[in-house]
C-alpha positions as semicolon CSV with decimal commas, in nm:
position;residue;x (nm);y (nm);z (nm)
1;M;3,105;1,253;-2,677
2;R;2,820;1,489;-2,742
3;A;2,707;1,707;-2,457
4;A;2,413;1,597;-2,250
5;Q;2,087;1,752;-2,359
6;Q;1,775;1,807;-2,155
7;G;1,481;1,612;-2,290
8;G;1,116;1,611;-2,202
9;S;1,142;1,277;-2,023
10;G;1,480;1,325;-1,861
11;L;1,840;1,362;-1,971
12;T;1,943;1,254;-2,319
13;I;2,309;1,160;-2,313
14;G;2,495;1,162;-2,641
15;G;2,165;1,170;-2,829
16;I;2,052;0,841;-2,671
17;M;1,715;0,847;-2,502
18;P;1,713;0,719;-2,144
19;A;1,547;0,393;-2,045
20;R;1,172;0,405;-2,004
21;R;1,045;0,522;-1,668
22;I;0,965;0,244;-1,423
23;P;0,735;0,378;-1,150
24;F;0,770;0,255;-0,795
25;N;0,428;0,092;-0,803
26;A;0,582;-0,167;-1,037
27;F;0,704;-0,330;-0,715
28;G;0,340;-0,412;-0,648
29;I;0,370;-0,707;-0,887
30;P;0,641;-0,900;-0,696
31;F;0,476;-0,789;-0,370
32;G;0,155;-0,957;-0,479
33;L;0,341;-1,272;-0,582
34;A;0,516;-1,278;-0,245
35;G;0,176;-1,259;-0,078
36;L;0,047;-1,554;-0,279
37;A;0,361;-1,750;-0,195
38;G;0,298;-1,676;0,171
39;V;-0,058;-1,812;0,148
40;W;0,052;-2,137;-0,014
41;L;0,339;-2,179;0,232
42;T;0,098;-2,121;0,521
43;A;-0,134;-2,387;0,378
44;A;0,164;-2,621;0,341
45;R;0,268;-2,563;0,702
46;Q;-0,084;-2,656;0,808
47;G;-0,060;-2,977;0,607
48;Y;-0,301;-2,899;0,321
49;T;-0,053;-2,873;0,032
50;S;0,306;-2,936;-0,065
51;V;0,566;-2,665;-0,009
52;V;0,664;-2,692;-0,376
53;V;0,394;-2,455;-0,498
54;G;0,476;-2,193;-0,237
55;N;0,848;-2,220;-0,305
56;V;0,799;-2,185;-0,680
57;L;0,587;-1,876;-0,625
58;A;0,851;-1,735;-0,390
59;V;1,120;-1,785;-0,655
60;A;0,894;-1,619;-0,912
61;A;0,839;-1,324;-0,679
62;A;1,214;-1,291;-0,621
63;A;1,282;-1,308;-0,996
64;V;1,025;-1,039;-1,076
65;W;1,162;-0,824;-0,791
66;C;1,509;-0,853;-0,945
67;L;1,373;-0,753;-1,285
68;V;1,197;-0,448;-1,146
69;V;1,511;-0,344;-0,954
70;F;1,722;-0,390;-1,268
71;Y;1,496;-0,185;-1,493
72;F;1,453;0,086;-1,231
73;L;1,829;0,113;-1,185
74;R;1,874;0,134;-1,561
75;Y;1,618;0,413;-1,572
76;A;1,780;0,587;-1,273
77;V;2,125;0,578;-1,435
78;G;1,988;0,720;-1,759
79;S;1,767;0,981;-1,590
80;P;1,911;1,048;-1,243
81;R;1,729;1,375;-1,204
82;A;1,391;1,218;-1,283
83;A;1,466;0,923;-1,052
84;R;1,548;1,160;-0,765
85;Q;1,222;1,341;-0,829
86;D;1,036;1,009;-0,806
87;F;1,160;0,971;-0,447
88;I;0,977;1,288;-0,345
89;D;0,677;1,245;-0,571
90;P;0,377;1,290;-0,340
91;V;0,173;1,019;-0,513
92;L;0,406;0,736;-0,615
93;S;0,702;0,768;-0,376
94;P;0,546;0,561;-0,089
95;F;0,561;0,254;-0,314
96;A;0,942;0,273;-0,308
97;S;0,934;0,107;0,034
98;L;0,833;-0,219;-0,134
99;F;1,192;-0,246;-0,257
100;C;1,299;-0,367;0,087
101;I;0,972;-0,512;0,219
102;I;0,954;-0,781;-0,051
103;P;1,296;-0,946;0,002
104;M;1,253;-0,919;0,379
105;L;0,928;-1,115;0,361
106;L;1,062;-1,373;0,115
107;S;1,375;-1,428;0,323
108;A;1,167;-1,508;0,630
109;V;0,895;-1,732;0,485
110;A;1,076;-1,902;0,195
111;L;1,448;-1,902;0,274
112;G;1,422;-1,941;0,652
113;P;1,325;-2,310;0,660
114;Y;1,629;-2,404;0,448
115;A;1,902;-2,154;0,543
116;H;1,813;-2,003;0,877
117;M;2,124;-1,792;0,936
118;S;2,116;-1,653;0,584
119;A;1,751;-1,566;0,634
120;V;1,828;-1,390;0,962
121;V;2,101;-1,183;0,800
122;L;1,881;-1,084;0,504
123;V;1,583;-1,006;0,726
124;D;1,801;-0,784;0,946
125;I;1,952;-0,600;0,650
126;F;1,620;-0,526;0,484
127;L;1,454;-0,454;0,817
128;V;1,708;-0,178;0,881
129;I;1,653;-0,041;0,530
130;T;1,277;-0,054;0,587
131;F;1,315;0,142;0,910
132;V;1,543;0,400;0,747
133;L;1,307;0,447;0,454
134;G;1,010;0,474;0,689
135;A;1,190;0,740;0,889
136;W;1,290;0,924;0,572
137;F;0,937;0,925;0,435
138;T;0,797;1,039;0,769
139;G;1,040;1,329;0,768
140;Q;0,967;1,404;0,404
141;W;0,594;1,414;0,471
142;I;0,654;1,656;0,758
143;Y;0,884;1,873;0,549
144;G;0,692;1,830;0,219
145;P;0,443;1,978;0,270
146;L;0,157;1,763;0,143
147;T;-0,197;1,846;0,044
148;I;-0,503;1,636;0,113
149;E;-0,530;1,546;-0,257
150;N;-0,197;1,361;-0,242
151;L;-0,296;1,125;0,039
152;H;-0,407;0,773;-0,058
153;P;-0,393;0,420;0,095
154;G;-0,047;0,364;-0,053
155;Y;0,081;0,582;0,231
156;F;0,038;0,278;0,455
157;L;0,331;0,106;0,287
158;P;0,650;0,266;0,430
159;T;0,565;0,248;0,801
160;V;0,246;0,044;0,852
161;A;0,316;-0,236;0,605
162;G;0,688;-0,191;0,666
163;G;0,647;-0,217;1,042
164;F;0,408;-0,511;1,040
165;V;0,591;-0,712;0,773
166;A;0,918;-0,647;0,956
167;A;0,759;-0,770;1,279
168;A;0,624;-1,083;1,113
169;S;0,956;-1,153;0,940
170;A;1,162;-1,099;1,254
171;G;0,925;-1,320;1,453
172;V;0,944;-1,601;1,197
173;V;1,326;-1,609;1,216
174;G;1,318;-1,602;1,598
175;Q;1,398;-1,237;1,678
176;T;1,112;-1,182;1,919
177;Q;1,214;-0,850;2,071
178;V;1,282;-0,695;1,732
179;A;0,944;-0,827;1,616
180;R;0,767;-0,660;1,909
181;L;0,951;-0,333;1,849
182;M;0,847;-0,324;1,484
183;F;0,493;-0,428;1,571
184;G;0,466;-0,122;1,794
185;L;0,598;0,097;1,516
186;G;0,347;-0,040;1,266
187;L;0,055;-0,022;1,510
188;I;0,101;0,343;1,609
189;C;0,160;0,447;1,248
190;W;-0,155;0,259;1,146
191;V;-0,363;0,443;1,405
192;I;-0,231;0,780;1,289
193;L;-0,219;0,727;0,914
194;G;-0,537;0,520;0,905
195;S;-0,735;0,806;1,056
196;M;-0,582;1,056;0,816
197;I;-0,637;0,841;0,506
198;L;-0,998;0,758;0,591
199;G;-1,058;1,127;0,663
200;R;-0,925;1,210;0,318
201;L;-1,136;0,937;0,156
202;F;-1,450;1,046;0,344
203;F;-1,426;1,421;0,300
204;G;-1,163;1,490;0,032
205;P;-1,194;1,486;-0,346
206;P;-1,229;1,151;-0,524
207;L;-0,912;0,960;-0,598
208;P;-0,792;0,986;-0,958
209;P;-0,879;0,666;-1,152
210;P;-0,524;0,515;-1,147
211;L;-0,525;0,535;-0,766
212;V;-0,874;0,393;-0,711
213;P;-0,742;0,031;-0,696
214;T;-0,531;0,132;-0,393
215;L;-0,857;0,135;-0,196
216;A;-0,808;-0,243;-0,175
217;I;-0,512;-0,175;0,054
218;E;-0,763;-0,080;0,326
219;V;-0,833;-0,450;0,390
220;A;-0,467;-0,528;0,455
221;P;-0,356;-0,355;0,779
222;A;-0,572;-0,558;1,017
223;A;-0,470;-0,885;0,852
224;V;-0,098;-0,798;0,839
225;A;-0,119;-0,681;1,200
226;T;-0,269;-1,017;1,296
227;M;0,014;-1,211;1,132
228;A;0,271;-0,976;1,286
229;Y;0,114;-1,006;1,632
230;V;0,113;-1,385;1,638
231;A;0,471;-1,392;1,506
232;A;0,583;-1,152;1,780
233;F;0,374;-1,279;2,074
234;G;0,298;-1,639;1,985
235;P;0,005;-1,818;1,818
236;Q;-0,310;-1,743;2,014
237;V;-0,656;-1,595;1,978
238;D;-0,668;-1,333;2,249
239;G;-0,844;-1,000;2,278
240;M;-0,599;-0,829;2,044
241;V;-0,645;-1,083;1,766
242;V;-1,024;-1,075;1,803
243;G;-1,024;-0,696;1,796
244;L;-0,812;-0,688;1,482
245;A;-1,052;-0,936;1,322
246;G;-1,344;-0,705;1,398
247;Y;-1,191;-0,409;1,218
248;G;-1,065;-0,634;0,940
249;L;-1,416;-0,768;0,879
250;L;-1,549;-0,412;0,854
251;M;-1,291;-0,319;0,592
252;V;-1,351;-0,638;0,394
253;A;-1,728;-0,587;0,398
254;S;-1,691;-0,223;0,292
255;Q;-1,512;-0,332;-0,026
256;F;-1,835;-0,475;-0,165
257;R;-1,980;-0,125;-0,182
258;L;-1,682;-0,025;-0,397
259;V;-1,722;-0,303;-0,655
260;P;-1,930;-0,089;-0,898
261;M;-1,655;0,173;-0,897
262;F;-1,385;-0,089;-0,954
263;M;-1,581;-0,242;-1,243
264;K;-1,591;0,090;-1,432
265;L;-1,214;0,130;-1,432
266;P;-0,989;0,056;-1,728
267;F;-0,692;-0,166;-1,652
268;F;-0,407;-0,008;-1,459
269;A;-0,090;-0,165;-1,315
270;S;-0,222;-0,041;-0,981
271;F;-0,473;-0,328;-0,986
272;W;-0,189;-0,529;-0,834
273;A;-0,276;-0,345;-0,512
274;F;-0,556;-0,601;-0,476
275;T;-0,317;-0,895;-0,471
276;F;-0,112;-0,874;-0,153
277;S;-0,403;-0,709;0,027
278;W;-0,634;-1,002;-0,029
279;A;-0,359;-1,262;-0,002
280;V;-0,278;-1,151;0,351
281;V;-0,650;-1,154;0,435
282;V;-0,659;-1,519;0,322
283;S;-0,349;-1,590;0,532
284;A;-0,525;-1,444;0,836
285;V;-0,834;-1,655;0,763
286;L;-0,617;-1,967;0,741
287;Y;-0,472;-1,879;1,079
288;W;-0,820;-1,848;1,229
289;I;-0,929;-2,177;1,071
290;E;-0,628;-2,350;1,223
291;Q;-0,673;-2,200;1,568
292;Q;-1,048;-2,256;1,589
293;R;-1,038;-2,607;1,438
294;V;-1,322;-2,522;1,204
295;P;-1,525;-2,827;1,088
296;G;-1,483;-2,890;0,717
297;A;-1,166;-2,681;0,716
298;T;-1,019;-2,865;0,417
299;V;-1,303;-2,753;0,189
300;Y;-1,267;-2,391;0,298
301;V;-0,891;-2,391;0,259
302;Y;-0,895;-2,538;-0,092
303;A;-1,175;-2,304;-0,197
304;L;-0,980;-2,001;-0,075
305;L;-0,660;-2,120;-0,245
306;A;-0,845;-2,179;-0,571
307;L;-1,027;-1,845;-0,575
308;L;-0,717;-1,649;-0,482
309;T;-0,490;-1,825;-0,730
310;L;-0,739;-1,794;-1,016
311;S;-0,768;-1,421;-0,951
312;Y;-0,390;-1,397;-0,983
313;V;-0,399;-1,591;-1,310
314;A;-0,662;-1,355;-1,451
315;L;-0,466;-1,048;-1,341
316;G;-0,144;-1,198;-1,475
317;I;-0,300;-1,252;-1,818
318;R;-0,433;-0,896;-1,827
319;T;-0,093;-0,765;-1,719
320;G;0,079;-0,966;-1,993
321;V;-0,156;-0,818;-2,253
322;A;-0,083;-0,465;-2,131
323;L;0,291;-0,537;-2,128
324;A;0,279;-0,673;-2,484
325;R;0,095;-0,363;-2,598
326;G;0,347;-0,140;-2,424
327;N;0,093;0,038;-2,204
328;L;0,147;-0,132;-1,869
329;F;0,338;0,172;-1,744
330;P;0,225;0,456;-1,970
331;A;0,391;0,795;-1,963
332;P;0,276;0,973;-1,647
333;A;-0,026;1,192;-1,699
334;T;-0,074;1,391;-1,385
335;T;-0,433;1,416;-1,276
336;N;-0,587;1,753;-1,209
337;A;-0,614;1,684;-0,838
338;A;-0,257;1,566;-0,802
339;S;-0,127;1,844;-1,029
340;S;-0,298;2,120;-0,835
341;G;-0,189;1,960;-0,509
342;E;0,175;1,947;-0,619
343;Q;0,163;2,309;-0,737
344;R;0,024;2,423;-0,404
345;A;0,284;2,216;-0,218
346;K;0,564;2,377;-0,422
347;R;0,431;2,724;-0,349
348;V;0,411;2,652;0,023
349;R;0,764;2,508;0,022
350;R;0,901;2,816;-0,155
351;Q;0,732;3,038;0,102
352;H;0,868;2,821;0,384
353;D;1,223;2,830;0,244
354;G;1,197;3,205;0,190
355;E;1,095;3,262;0,551
356;Q;1,388;3,051;0,671
357;Q;1,630;3,254;0,459
358;R;1,495;3,581;0,598
């Protein structure tokens, strides 16, 4: 066997190039599909549709999740050094948490009604992994160090989305105390990270174009928190739910000001950041419609389902075109902001390690 050689994109073993890099934000595709499945299953629970559509979407989300895991593992085996670097990448690493968030959510909402004990076991397993990853990322961000240029709304995923989705999943399968524990985790992390991320967006440099679609994630925390809260504390419209709706409405309304910026962007895989974010907003709206017994609810529900599903179809077609052309996940081209931020972070880390050695 020929000796391993170092290549520009990772290790070349025996003259064979490693599998193509699969970035962690590829998990955004099955995450979005899981969100759409959740909306249709919520509508089915409320009596508006059949569970068949939601179940089919859940199976599709699980299948795409398996594909992404498979191709990432193939890439990691071929380029272990590059894969390890991805876990500490200051821009893309937070998306790694979707690996465990997606199956946790699907186990609760899709598997739970048919195999409760299996769902409980899977939720618990992936909940623990979610917690461990959240703790690891929190420690990594402390140790990093990071620069303001690296921060973006994707940083919500490991602890805020992880905490709230874990709370909702645990609540759905009947683990109330675990749900409340994870709700607290997600809530405190949202308060802290939300302030930091908005501060960066207000006063820091503009996001590089591939990260601009992550601004859609800003609409998600209040909606996910609502679904987590009612799963942990019971279906109700109390002061907490109303307060979350107030902030959620602000974030939804603010997105309209960003439409011109979104329209100027070329297509990126990161556009899938819109999917789960808006799907969970629709789920929260369906909850409000149910609780408030809104007149003409059927019209609103079908209109929301149609608009949301059509947006997925359009995005799916555009994604298929990019995949066919081979540019869905292009070779990473580090932006100036991210590059300079990473260089400064490396310099600070070297200084920090040098001081510890002295």
